[in-house]
Tab-separated table of C-alpha atoms in Angstrom:
chain	number	residue	atom	x	y	z
A	1	UNK	CA	0.631	-18.419	-2.073
A	2	UNK	CA	-2.904	-19.057	-3.256
A	3	UNK	CA	-4.742	-16.100	-4.718
A	4	UNK	CA	-8.503	-15.686	-4.670
A	5	UNK	CA	-10.214	-13.771	-7.446
A	6	UNK	CA	-12.603	-10.970	-6.576
A	7	UNK	CA	-15.397	-9.394	-8.579
A	8	UNK	CA	-12.922	-6.622	-9.409
A	9	UNK	CA	-11.246	-7.526	-12.682
A	10	UNK	CA	-7.654	-6.849	-11.636
A	11	UNK	CA	-7.817	-7.489	-7.877
A	12	UNK	CA	-6.998	-10.742	-6.082
A	13	UNK	CA	-6.809	-11.594	-2.379
A	14	UNK	CA	-3.803	-13.407	-0.928
A	15	UNK	CA	-3.991	-16.099	1.774
A	16	UNK	CA	-4.337	-13.402	4.445
A	17	UNK	CA	-7.158	-11.650	2.576
A	18	UNK	CA	-4.949	-8.724	1.523
A	19	UNK	CA	-5.987	-7.301	-1.858
A	20	UNK	CA	-3.266	-7.127	-4.518
A	21	UNK	CA	-3.226	-6.042	-8.137
A	22	UNK	CA	-3.268	-9.300	-10.084
A	23	UNK	CA	0.046	-10.253	-11.676
A	24	UNK	CA	2.030	-7.844	-9.479
A	25	UNK	CA	3.250	-7.590	-5.908
A	26	UNK	CA	1.485	-4.223	-5.510
A	27	UNK	CA	-1.011	-4.123	-2.647
A	28	UNK	CA	-4.120	-1.999	-3.096
A	29	UNK	CA	-3.287	-0.085	0.089
A	30	UNK	CA	0.190	0.783	-1.236
A	31	UNK	CA	-1.362	2.466	-4.252
A	32	UNK	CA	-3.978	4.195	-2.096
A	33	UNK	CA	-1.336	5.486	0.327
A	34	UNK	CA	0.651	6.978	-2.553
A	35	UNK	CA	-2.465	8.601	-3.955
A	36	UNK	CA	-3.355	10.023	-0.545
A	37	UNK	CA	0.142	11.078	0.528
A	38	UNK	CA	1.092	12.797	-2.715
A	39	UNK	CA	-2.335	13.735	-4.063
A	40	UNK	CA	-1.655	11.666	-7.176
A	41	UNK	CA	-4.381	11.132	-9.738
A	42	UNK	CA	-4.789	7.762	-11.471
A	43	UNK	CA	-2.807	9.185	-14.386
A	44	UNK	CA	0.062	10.220	-12.106
A	45	UNK	CA	-0.006	6.798	-10.435
A	46	UNK	CA	0.299	5.299	-13.920
A	47	UNK	CA	3.240	7.600	-14.680
A	48	UNK	CA	4.930	6.534	-11.429
A	49	UNK	CA	4.128	2.840	-12.016
A	50	UNK	CA	4.216	2.343	-15.799
A	51	UNK	CA	3.962	-1.440	-15.379
A	52	UNK	CA	0.381	-0.923	-14.138
A	53	UNK	CA	-2.415	-0.212	-16.579
A	54	UNK	CA	-4.949	2.513	-15.917
A	55	UNK	CA	-7.525	-0.277	-15.693
A	56	UNK	CA	-5.556	-1.931	-12.879
A	57	UNK	CA	-5.191	1.396	-11.082
A	58	UNK	CA	-8.868	2.314	-11.382
A	59	UNK	CA	-9.880	-1.175	-10.260
A	60	UNK	CA	-7.623	-0.904	-7.201
A	61	UNK	CA	-9.038	2.506	-6.318
A	62	UNK	CA	-12.602	1.255	-6.809
A	63	UNK	CA	-11.844	-1.712	-4.553
A	64	UNK	CA	-10.528	0.678	-1.909
A	65	UNK	CA	-13.582	2.940	-1.990
A	66	UNK	CA	-15.922	-0.053	-1.821
A	67	UNK	CA	-13.983	-1.490	1.164
A	68	UNK	CA	-12.751	1.773	2.692
A	69	UNK	CA	-13.514	1.054	6.350
A	70	UNK	CA	-11.788	-2.341	6.386
A	71	UNK	CA	-8.765	-1.090	4.428
A	72	UNK	CA	-8.434	2.044	6.569
A	73	UNK	CA	-8.408	-0.218	9.648
A	74	UNK	CA	-5.682	-2.333	8.023
A	75	UNK	CA	-3.650	0.802	7.277
A	76	UNK	CA	-4.038	1.977	10.898
A	77	UNK	CA	-3.012	-1.466	12.191
A	78	UNK	CA	0.084	-1.472	9.981
A	79	UNK	CA	1.066	2.055	11.067
A	80	UNK	CA	0.669	1.098	14.732
A	81	UNK	CA	2.890	-1.942	14.155
A	82	UNK	CA	5.577	0.235	12.539
A	83	UNK	CA	5.459	2.669	15.465
A	84	UNK	CA	5.739	-0.219	17.928
A	85	UNK	CA	8.770	-1.599	16.065
A	86	UNK	CA	10.385	1.849	16.022
A	87	UNK	CA	9.812	2.175	19.756
A	88	UNK	CA	11.343	-1.186	20.705
A	89	UNK	CA	14.142	-1.376	18.143
A	90	UNK	CA	17.421	0.231	19.168
A	91	UNK	CA	18.867	2.717	16.690
A	92	UNK	CA	21.409	1.456	14.215
A	93	UNK	CA	25.011	1.966	15.393
A	94	UNK	CA	25.582	4.508	12.626
A	95	UNK	CA	22.594	6.598	13.738
A	96	UNK	CA	23.730	6.403	17.361
A	97	UNK	CA	27.213	7.668	16.365
A	98	UNK	CA	25.703	10.548	14.406
A	99	UNK	CA	23.537	11.580	17.348
A	100	UNK	CA	26.544	11.398	19.682
A	101	UNK	CA	28.524	13.734	17.412
A	102	UNK	CA	25.823	16.347	17.045
C-alpha cells in the first residue's frame, strides 16, 4: 500500500485517500470516533493508546477539524454500510438459539 504524505506531520493518506497516523494502522476517524463517543481529551486518548504520541494525536485531531465535512461524510457512509450489512446478514446460529430460548 502506497502512502502519501500530507502537510500534517504525522498524517498520511492510503491508496483510497483515507488518512492514517503515520507508522500505525490507526485511522484518523477511529481516533475521532473514540474522542466523540467517550468524550476523551487528547490526554485520555494517549492514555488509551500509549503507542501514540500526543503530537500524533493532536495532528490527527487537527486534520479532522480541517477536513471535518469530508470525514463526517466518510463516517456516515461507513455507518450506513454497517447497518446495511446488519440488515442483510442472518444472525449467527448461537444468537438465533439464544433468541429461541428467551
